Short mmCIF file of C-alpha atoms in Angstrom, two decimals:
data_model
loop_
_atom_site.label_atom_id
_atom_site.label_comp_id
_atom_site.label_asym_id
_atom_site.label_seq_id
_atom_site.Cartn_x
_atom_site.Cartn_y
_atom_site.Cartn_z
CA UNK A 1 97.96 72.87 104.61
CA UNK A 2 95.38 73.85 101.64
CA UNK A 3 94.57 77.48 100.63
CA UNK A 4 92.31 76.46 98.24
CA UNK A 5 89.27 78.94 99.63
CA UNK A 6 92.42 82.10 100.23
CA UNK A 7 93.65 82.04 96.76
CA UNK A 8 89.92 81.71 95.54
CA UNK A 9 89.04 85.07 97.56
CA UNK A 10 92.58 86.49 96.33
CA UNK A 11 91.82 86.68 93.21
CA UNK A 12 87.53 87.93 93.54
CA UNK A 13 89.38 90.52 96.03
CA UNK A 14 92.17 91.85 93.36
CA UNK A 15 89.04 92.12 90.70
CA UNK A 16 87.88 94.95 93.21
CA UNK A 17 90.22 95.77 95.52
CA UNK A 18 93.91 97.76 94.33
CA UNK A 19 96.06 94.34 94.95
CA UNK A 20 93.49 92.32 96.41
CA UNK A 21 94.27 94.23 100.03
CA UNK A 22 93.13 97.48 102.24
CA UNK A 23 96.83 97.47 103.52
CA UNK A 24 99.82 96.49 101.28
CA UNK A 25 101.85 94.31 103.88
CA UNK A 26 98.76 91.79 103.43
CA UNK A 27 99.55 90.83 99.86
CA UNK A 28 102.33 88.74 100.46
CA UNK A 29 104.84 90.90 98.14
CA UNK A 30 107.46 90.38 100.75
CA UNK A 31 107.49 86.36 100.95
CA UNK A 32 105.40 85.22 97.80
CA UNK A 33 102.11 83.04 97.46
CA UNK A 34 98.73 84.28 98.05
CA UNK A 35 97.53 85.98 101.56
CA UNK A 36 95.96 83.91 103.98
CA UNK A 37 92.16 84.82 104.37
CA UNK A 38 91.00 84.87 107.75
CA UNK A 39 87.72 83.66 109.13
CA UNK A 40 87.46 83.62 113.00
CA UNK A 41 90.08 83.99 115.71
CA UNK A 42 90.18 83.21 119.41
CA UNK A 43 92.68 83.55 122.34
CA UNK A 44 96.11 82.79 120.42
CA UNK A 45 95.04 80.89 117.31
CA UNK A 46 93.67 82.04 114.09
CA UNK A 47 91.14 80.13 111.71
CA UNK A 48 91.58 80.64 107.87
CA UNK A 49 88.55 80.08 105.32
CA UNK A 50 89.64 76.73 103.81
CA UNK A 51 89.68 75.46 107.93
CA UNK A 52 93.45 75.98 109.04
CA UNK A 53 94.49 76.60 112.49
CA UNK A 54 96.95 78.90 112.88
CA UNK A 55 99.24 79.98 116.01
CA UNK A 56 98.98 83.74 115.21
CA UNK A 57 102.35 86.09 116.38
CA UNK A 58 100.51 89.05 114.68
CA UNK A 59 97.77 89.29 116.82
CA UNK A 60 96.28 92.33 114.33
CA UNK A 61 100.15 93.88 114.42
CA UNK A 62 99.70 94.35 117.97
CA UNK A 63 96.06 94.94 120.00
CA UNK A 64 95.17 91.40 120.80
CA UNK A 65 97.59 91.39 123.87
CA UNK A 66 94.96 89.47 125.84
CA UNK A 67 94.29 87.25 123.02
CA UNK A 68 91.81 87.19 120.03
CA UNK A 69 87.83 87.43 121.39
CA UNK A 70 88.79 88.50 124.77
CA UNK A 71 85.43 88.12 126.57
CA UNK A 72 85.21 91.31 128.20
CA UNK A 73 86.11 93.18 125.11
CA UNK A 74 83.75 91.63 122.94
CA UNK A 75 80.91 91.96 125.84
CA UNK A 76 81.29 95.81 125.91
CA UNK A 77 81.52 95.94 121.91
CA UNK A 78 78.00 93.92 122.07
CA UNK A 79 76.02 95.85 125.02
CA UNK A 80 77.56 99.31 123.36
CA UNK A 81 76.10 98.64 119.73
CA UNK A 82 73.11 97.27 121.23
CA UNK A 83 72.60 101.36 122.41
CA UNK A 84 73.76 102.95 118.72
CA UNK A 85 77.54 102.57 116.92
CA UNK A 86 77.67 106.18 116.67
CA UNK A 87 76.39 109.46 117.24
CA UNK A 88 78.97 112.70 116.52
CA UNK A 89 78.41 113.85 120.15
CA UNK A 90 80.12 113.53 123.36
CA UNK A 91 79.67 110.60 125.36
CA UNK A 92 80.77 109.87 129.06
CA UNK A 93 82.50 106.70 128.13
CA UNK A 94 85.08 108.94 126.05
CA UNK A 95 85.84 110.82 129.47
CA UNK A 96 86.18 107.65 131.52
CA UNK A 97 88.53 106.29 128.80
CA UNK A 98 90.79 109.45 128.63
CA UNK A 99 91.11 109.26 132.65
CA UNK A 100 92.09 105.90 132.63
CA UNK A 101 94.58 106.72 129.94
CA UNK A 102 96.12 109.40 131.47
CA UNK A 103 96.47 107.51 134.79
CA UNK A 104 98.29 104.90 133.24
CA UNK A 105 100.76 107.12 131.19
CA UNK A 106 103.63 109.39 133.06
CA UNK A 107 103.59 112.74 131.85
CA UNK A 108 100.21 113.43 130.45
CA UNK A 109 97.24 115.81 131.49
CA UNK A 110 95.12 115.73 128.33
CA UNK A 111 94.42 113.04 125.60
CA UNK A 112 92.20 113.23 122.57
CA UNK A 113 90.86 110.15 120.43
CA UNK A 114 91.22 110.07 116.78
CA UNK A 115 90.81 106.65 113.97
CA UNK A 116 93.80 105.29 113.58
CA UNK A 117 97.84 105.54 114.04
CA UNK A 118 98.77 107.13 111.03
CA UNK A 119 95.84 110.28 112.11
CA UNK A 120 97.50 110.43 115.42
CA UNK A 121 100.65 110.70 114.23
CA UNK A 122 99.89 113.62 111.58
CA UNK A 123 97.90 115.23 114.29
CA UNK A 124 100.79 115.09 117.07
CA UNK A 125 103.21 116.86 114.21
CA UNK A 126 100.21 119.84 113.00
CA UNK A 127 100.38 120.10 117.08
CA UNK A 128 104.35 120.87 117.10
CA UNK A 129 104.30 122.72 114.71
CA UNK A 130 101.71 124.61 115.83
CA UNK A 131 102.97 124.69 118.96
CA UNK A 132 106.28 125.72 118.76
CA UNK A 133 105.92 127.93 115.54
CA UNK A 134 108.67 126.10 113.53
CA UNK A 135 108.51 123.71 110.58
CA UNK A 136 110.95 121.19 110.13
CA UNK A 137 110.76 117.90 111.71
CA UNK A 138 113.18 115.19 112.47
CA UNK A 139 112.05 111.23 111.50
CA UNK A 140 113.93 108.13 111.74
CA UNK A 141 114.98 105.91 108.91
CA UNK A 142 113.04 102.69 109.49
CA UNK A 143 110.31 103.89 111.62
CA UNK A 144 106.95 104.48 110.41
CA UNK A 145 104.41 106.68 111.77
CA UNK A 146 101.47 105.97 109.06
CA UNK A 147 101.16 106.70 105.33
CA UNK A 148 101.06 110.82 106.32
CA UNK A 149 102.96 112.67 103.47
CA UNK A 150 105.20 114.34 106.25
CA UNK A 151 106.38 110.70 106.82
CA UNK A 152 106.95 108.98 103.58
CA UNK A 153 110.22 110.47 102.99
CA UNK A 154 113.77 108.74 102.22
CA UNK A 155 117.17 109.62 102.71
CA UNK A 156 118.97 112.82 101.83
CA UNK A 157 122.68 112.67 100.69
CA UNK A 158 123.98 114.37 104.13
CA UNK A 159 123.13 115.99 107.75
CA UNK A 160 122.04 119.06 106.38
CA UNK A 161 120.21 117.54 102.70
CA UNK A 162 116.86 117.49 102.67
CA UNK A 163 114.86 114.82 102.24
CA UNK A 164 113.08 113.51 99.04
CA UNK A 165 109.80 111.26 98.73
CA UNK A 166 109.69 107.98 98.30
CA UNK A 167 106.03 107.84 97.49
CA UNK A 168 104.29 109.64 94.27
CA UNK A 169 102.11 112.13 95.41
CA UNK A 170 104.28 113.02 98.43
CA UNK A 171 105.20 116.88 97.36
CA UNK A 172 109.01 118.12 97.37
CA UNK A 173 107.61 120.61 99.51
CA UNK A 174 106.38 118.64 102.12
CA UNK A 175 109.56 116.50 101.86
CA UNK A 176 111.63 119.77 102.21
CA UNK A 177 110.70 119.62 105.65
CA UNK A 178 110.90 116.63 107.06
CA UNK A 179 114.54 115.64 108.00
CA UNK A 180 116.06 111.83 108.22
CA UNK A 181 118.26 111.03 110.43
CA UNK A 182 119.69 106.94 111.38
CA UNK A 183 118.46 105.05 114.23
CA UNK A 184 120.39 104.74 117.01
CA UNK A 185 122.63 107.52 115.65
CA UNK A 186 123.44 110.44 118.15
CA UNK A 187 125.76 112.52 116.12
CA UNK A 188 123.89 112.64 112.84
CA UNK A 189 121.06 113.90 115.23
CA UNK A 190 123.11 116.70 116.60
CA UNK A 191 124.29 117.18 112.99
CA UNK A 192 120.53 118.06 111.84
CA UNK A 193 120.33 120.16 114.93
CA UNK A 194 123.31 122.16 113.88
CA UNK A 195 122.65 122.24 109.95
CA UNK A 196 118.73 123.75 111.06
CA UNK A 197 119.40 126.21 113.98
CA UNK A 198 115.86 126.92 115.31
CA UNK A 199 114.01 125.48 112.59
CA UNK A 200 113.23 122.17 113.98
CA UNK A 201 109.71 121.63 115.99
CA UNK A 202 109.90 117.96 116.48
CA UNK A 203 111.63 114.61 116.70
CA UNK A 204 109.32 112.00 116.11
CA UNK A 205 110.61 108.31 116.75
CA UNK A 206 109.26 104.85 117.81
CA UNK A 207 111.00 104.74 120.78
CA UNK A 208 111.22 101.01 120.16
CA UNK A 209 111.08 100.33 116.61
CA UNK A 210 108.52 97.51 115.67
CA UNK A 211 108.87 98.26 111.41
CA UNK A 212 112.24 97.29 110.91
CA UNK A 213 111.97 94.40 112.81
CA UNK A 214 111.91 94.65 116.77
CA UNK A 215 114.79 97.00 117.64
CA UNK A 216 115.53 98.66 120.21
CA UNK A 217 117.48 101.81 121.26
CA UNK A 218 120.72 102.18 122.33
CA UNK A 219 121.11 102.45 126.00
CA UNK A 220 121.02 106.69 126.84
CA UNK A 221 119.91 107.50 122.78
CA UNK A 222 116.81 108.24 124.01
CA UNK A 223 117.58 110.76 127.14
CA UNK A 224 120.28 111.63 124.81
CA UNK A 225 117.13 113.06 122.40
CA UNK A 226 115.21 113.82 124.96
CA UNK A 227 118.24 116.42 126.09
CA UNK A 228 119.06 117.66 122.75
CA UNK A 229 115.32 118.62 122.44
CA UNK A 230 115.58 120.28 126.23
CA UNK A 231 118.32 122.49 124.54
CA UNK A 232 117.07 123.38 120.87
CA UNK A 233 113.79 123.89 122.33
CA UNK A 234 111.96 121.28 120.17
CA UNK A 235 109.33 118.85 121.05
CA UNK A 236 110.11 115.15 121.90
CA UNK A 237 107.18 112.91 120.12
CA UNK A 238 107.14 109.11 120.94
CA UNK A 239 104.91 107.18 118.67
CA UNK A 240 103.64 104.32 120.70
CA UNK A 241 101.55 103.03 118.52
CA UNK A 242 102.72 99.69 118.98
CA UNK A 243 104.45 100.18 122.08
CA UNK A 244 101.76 102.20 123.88
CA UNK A 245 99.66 100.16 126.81
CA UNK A 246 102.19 96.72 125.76
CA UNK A 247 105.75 97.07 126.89
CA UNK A 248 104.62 98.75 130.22
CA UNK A 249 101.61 99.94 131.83
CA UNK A 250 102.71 103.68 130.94
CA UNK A 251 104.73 102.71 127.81
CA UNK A 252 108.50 103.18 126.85
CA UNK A 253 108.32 106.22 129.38
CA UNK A 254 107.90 104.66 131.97
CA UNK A 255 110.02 101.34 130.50
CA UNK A 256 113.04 103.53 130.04
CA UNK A 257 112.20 106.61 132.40
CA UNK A 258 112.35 109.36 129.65
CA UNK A 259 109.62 111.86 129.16
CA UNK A 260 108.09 112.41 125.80
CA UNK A 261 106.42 116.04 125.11
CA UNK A 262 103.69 114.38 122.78
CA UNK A 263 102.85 110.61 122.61
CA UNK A 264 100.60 109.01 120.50
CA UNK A 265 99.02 105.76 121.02
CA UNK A 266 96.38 103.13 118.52
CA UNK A 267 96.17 99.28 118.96
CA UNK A 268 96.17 98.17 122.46
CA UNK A 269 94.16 101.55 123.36
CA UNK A 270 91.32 100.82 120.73
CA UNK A 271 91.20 96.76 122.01
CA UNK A 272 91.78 96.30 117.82
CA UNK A 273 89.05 98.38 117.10
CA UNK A 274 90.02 101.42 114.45
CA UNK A 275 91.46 104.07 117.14
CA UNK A 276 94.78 106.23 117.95
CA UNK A 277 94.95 108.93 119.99
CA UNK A 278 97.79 111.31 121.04
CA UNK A 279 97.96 113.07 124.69
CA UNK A 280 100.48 115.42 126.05
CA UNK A 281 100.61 118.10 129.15
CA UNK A 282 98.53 120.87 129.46
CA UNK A 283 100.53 123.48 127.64
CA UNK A 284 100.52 121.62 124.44
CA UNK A 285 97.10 119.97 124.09
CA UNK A 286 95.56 123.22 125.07
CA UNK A 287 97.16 124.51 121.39
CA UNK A 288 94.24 122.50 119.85
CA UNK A 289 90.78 123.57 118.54
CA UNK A 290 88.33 124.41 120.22
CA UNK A 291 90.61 125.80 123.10
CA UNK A 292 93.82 127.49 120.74
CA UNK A 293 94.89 127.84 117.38
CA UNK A 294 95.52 124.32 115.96
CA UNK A 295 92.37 122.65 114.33
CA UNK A 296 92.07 118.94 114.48
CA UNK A 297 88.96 117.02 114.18
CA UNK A 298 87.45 113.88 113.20
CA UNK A 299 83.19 113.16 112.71
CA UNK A 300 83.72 109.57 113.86
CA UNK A 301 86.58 110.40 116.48
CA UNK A 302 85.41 108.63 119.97
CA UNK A 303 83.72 106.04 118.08
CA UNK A 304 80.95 104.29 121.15
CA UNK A 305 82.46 100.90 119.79
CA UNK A 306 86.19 102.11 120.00
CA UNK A 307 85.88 103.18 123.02
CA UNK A 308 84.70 100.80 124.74
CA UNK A 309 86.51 97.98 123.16
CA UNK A 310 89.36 100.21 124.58
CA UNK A 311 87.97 101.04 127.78
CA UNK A 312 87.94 96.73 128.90
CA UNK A 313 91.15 96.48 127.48
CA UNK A 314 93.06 99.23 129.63
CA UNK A 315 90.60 98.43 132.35
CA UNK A 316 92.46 94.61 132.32
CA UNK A 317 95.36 95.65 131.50
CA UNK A 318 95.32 98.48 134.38
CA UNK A 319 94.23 95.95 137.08
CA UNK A 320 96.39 93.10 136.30
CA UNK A 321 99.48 93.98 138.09
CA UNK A 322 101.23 90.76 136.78
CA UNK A 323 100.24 90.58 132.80
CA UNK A 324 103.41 92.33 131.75
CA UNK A 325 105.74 89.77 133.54
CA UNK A 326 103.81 86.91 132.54
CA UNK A 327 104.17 88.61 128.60
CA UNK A 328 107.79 89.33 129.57
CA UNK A 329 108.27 85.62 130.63
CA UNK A 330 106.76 84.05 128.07
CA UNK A 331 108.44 85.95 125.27
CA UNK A 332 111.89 85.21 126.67
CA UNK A 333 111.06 81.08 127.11
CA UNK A 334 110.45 81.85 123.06
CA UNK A 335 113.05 83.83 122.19
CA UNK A 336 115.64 80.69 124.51
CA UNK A 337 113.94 78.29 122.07
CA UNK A 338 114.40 79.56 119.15
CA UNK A 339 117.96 80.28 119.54
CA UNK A 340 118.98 76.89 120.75
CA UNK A 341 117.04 75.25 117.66
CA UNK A 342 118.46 77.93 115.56
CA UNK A 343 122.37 77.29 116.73
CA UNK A 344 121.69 73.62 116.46
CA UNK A 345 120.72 73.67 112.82
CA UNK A 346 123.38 75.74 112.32
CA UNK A 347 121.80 78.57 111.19
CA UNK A 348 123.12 82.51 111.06
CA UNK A 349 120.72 84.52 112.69
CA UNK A 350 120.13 87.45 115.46
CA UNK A 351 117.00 87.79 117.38
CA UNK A 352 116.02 91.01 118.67
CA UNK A 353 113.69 91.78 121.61
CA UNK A 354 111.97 93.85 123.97
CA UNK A 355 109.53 93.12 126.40
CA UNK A 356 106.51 90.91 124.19
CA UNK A 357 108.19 92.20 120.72
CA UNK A 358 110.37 89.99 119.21
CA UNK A 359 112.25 89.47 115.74
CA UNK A 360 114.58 86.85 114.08
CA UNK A 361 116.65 88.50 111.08
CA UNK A 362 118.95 86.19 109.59
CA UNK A 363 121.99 88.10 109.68
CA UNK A 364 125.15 87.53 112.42
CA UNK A 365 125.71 90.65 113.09
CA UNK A 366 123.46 93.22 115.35
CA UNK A 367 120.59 94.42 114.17
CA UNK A 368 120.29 98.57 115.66
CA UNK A 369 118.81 99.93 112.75
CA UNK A 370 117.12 100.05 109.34
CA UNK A 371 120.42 99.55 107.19
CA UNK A 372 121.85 96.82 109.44
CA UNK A 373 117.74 95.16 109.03
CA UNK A 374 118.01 95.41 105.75
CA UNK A 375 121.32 93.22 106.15
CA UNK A 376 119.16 90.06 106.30
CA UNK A 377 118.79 86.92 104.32
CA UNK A 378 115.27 87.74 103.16
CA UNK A 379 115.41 84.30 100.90
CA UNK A 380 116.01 82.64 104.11
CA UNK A 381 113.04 84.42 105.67
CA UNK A 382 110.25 83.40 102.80
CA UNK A 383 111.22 79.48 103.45
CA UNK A 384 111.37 80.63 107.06
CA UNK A 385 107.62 82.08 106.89
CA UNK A 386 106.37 79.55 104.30
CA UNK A 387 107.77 76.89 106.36
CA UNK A 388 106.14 77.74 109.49
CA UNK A 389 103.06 78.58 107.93
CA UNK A 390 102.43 74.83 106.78
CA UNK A 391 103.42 73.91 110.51
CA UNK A 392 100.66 76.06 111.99
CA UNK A 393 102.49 78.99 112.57
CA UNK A 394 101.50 82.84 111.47
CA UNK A 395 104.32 85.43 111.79
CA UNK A 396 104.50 88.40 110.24
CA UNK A 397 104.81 88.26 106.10
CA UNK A 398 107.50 90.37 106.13
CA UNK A 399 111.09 90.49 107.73
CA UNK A 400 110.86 93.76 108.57
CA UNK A 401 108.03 93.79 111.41
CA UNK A 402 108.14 92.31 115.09
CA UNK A 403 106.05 89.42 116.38
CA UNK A 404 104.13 90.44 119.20
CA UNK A 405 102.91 87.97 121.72
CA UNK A 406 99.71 87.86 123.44
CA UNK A 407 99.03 86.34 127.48
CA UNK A 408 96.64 83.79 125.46
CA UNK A 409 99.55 82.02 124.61
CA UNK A 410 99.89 78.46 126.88
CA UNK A 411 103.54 77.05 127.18
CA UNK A 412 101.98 74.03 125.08
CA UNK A 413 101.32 76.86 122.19
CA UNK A 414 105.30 78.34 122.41
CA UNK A 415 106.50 74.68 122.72
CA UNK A 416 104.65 73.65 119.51
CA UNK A 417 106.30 76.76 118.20
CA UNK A 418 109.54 76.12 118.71
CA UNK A 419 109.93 72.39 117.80
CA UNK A 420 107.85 73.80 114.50
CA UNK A 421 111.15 76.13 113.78
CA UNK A 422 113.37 73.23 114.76
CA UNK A 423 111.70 71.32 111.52
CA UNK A 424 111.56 74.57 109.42
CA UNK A 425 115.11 75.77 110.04
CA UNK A 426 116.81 71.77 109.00
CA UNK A 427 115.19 72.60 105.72
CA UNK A 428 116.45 76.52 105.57
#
């Protein structure tokens, strides 16, 4: 394939723009070459500016479930602009949107609508904190919850050591308070616990990670969390972000029957429109301004567009009792393909998946949390990448995010996939 037209806008784009990108995972540090410039999508296949055709597995890093263009989405974008993109006011649509929601999702009375992940996120922490009148939160080493200061923090030397940033501009004093604990790992959990006696307002986690690759938890780690915060007292947050409205009508809690205090939701909710939101019971979202103490707010929050971009999606997604099988299905006939062409090219690998996330890290051994991700052949994953990409094939450019499939995909579409990885992987 030629990129002639992408590595001419590459380099206009870097003239202006810090790396030529509005998100760093675009730039292609993680495999080489230039970015691919997209021009026009629809149902499962992306078209680049120099006229490629691409089988996309990012689908926007998650949203598109239904596929790019999805007629109903794009109809209520178009007859909702048509009557003003914004106005700072209430609408009804916003209400309509939040019932839906909270019919969908176990365990919520209340949502509220914000831009993106990352504000949800910071919001659903001020909330805790707020909340519960404590500090100190608990994050997970590999999962990301947005560029938030609170969140770019890296390992201490022990249970009880805080942690330090791993961003400039991220203060030691924010960092004092944000505690890192392992994925998957129970007793370095309780260990924070023990080390930070009723300090601690919040674990935050992605229930199933989608940033280190698709992995997910251990069977009972999360009622295991779930209990430990029943007992200390602290709030349970699940950032379903990416989960959220795509592994189950009502998310990981209802997937894996365990109850998150807060949760906070963006793609799929926002139909890949800028959204997030985060919703909890009554108790907690009545903390926030204008009702209690907690001030949150946003000028372009409930966006007309955003909302109703959001509004078809659930409303599809709500009355389609058999999409998440058919996503389910379909993901599994991929994930069978690629490991038999995978074994028969004799090639070391593990696949991870959950539901319509799925990842390949090529490494033999299980793959249950960031260090054991970070275990990969990430050599092996550039060819991988490159080599798919000149078959027609757009996964993620990095090894340490999921695929995510959308119900556009035919059979024909995962097919071509798979004997386009047979090809790639003789050559890996």
């Amino acid at each position: 394939m030629i990129y002639q037209r992408s590595s001419q806008l590459f380099a206009e784009a870097e003239k202006v723009i810090p790396g030529g990108v509005n998100s760093p995972v675009r730039a292609f540090r993680g495999v080489g070459g230039t970015p691919i410039f997209a021009q026009s999508a629809k149902g499962a296949y992306l078209f680049d500016e120099d006229g490629n055709r691409l089988i996309d597995y990012i689908n926007s890093w998650g949203p598109m479930i239904l596929g790019h263009a999805y007629q109903p989405v794009v109809d209520a974008i178009i007859d909702k602009a048509q009557k003003g993109t914004s106005f700072g006011m209430p609408t009804e649509l916003e209400t309509k949107i939040a019932e839906l929601a909270v019919s969908m999702v176990p365990n919520i009375d209340k949502i509220r609508f914000v831009n993106s992940g990352t504000e949800a996120c910071m919001s659903a922490i001020r909330l805790a904190r707020g909340f519960t009148k404590r500090d100190k939160i608990i994050k997970f080493a590999g999962c990301y919850h947005g560029h938030s200061d609170s969140f770019l923090i890296q390992a201490g030397s022990g249970a009880s050591t805080f942690g330090t940033p791993n961003s400039p501009g991220v203060t030691q004093g924010t960092a004092k308070d944000t505690l890192l604990a392992g994925f998957n790992d129970l007793e370095n959990v309780k260990a924070l616990f023990n080390a930070n006696k009723n300090e601690i307002a919040a674990i935050i986690i992605e229930p199933v990670a989608g940033n280190m690759g698709c992995v997910p938890p251990n069977d009972g780690f999360l009622q295991a969390l779930r209990q430990l915060c029943d007992a200390n007292n602290t709030l349970l947050i699940f950032d379903e972000v990416m989960t959220g409205f795509r592994l189950a009508k009502g998310g990981v809690q209802e997937l894996y029957n365990v109850k998150a205090d807060i949760v906070c939701f963006g793609k799929v909710i926002g139909g890949g429109l800028p959204v997030g939101a985060f919703a909890a019971r009554n108790e907690i979202m009545n903390y926030l301004s204008p009702l209690g103490p907690v001030y949150q707010a946003g000028t372009l929050s409930g966006n007309p567009l955003a909302m109703a971009a959001g509004f078809a999606m659930l409303q599809t997604l709500n009355n389609d009792s058999e999409i998440f099988k058919r996503l389910e299905e379909k993901t599994l006939y991929l994930e069978k393909g690629i490991r038999k062409v995978l074994t028969d090219n004799g090639i070391v690998f593990t696949i991870n998946r959950v539901g319509s996330m799925i990842s390949v890290h090529f490494d033999a051994n299980p793959v249950y949390d960031f260090q054991t991700a970070k275990n990969g052949d990430n050599e092996t994953f550039k060819k991988f990448f490159h080599g798919l990409l000149k078959e027609g094939v757009y996964i993620a450019p990095s090894a340490y995010e999921t695929w995510f499939i959308t119900d556009a995909l035919t059979y024909e579409d995962l097919d071509f996939t798979i004997n386009a990885i047979n090809k790639v992987s003789k050559n890996l």
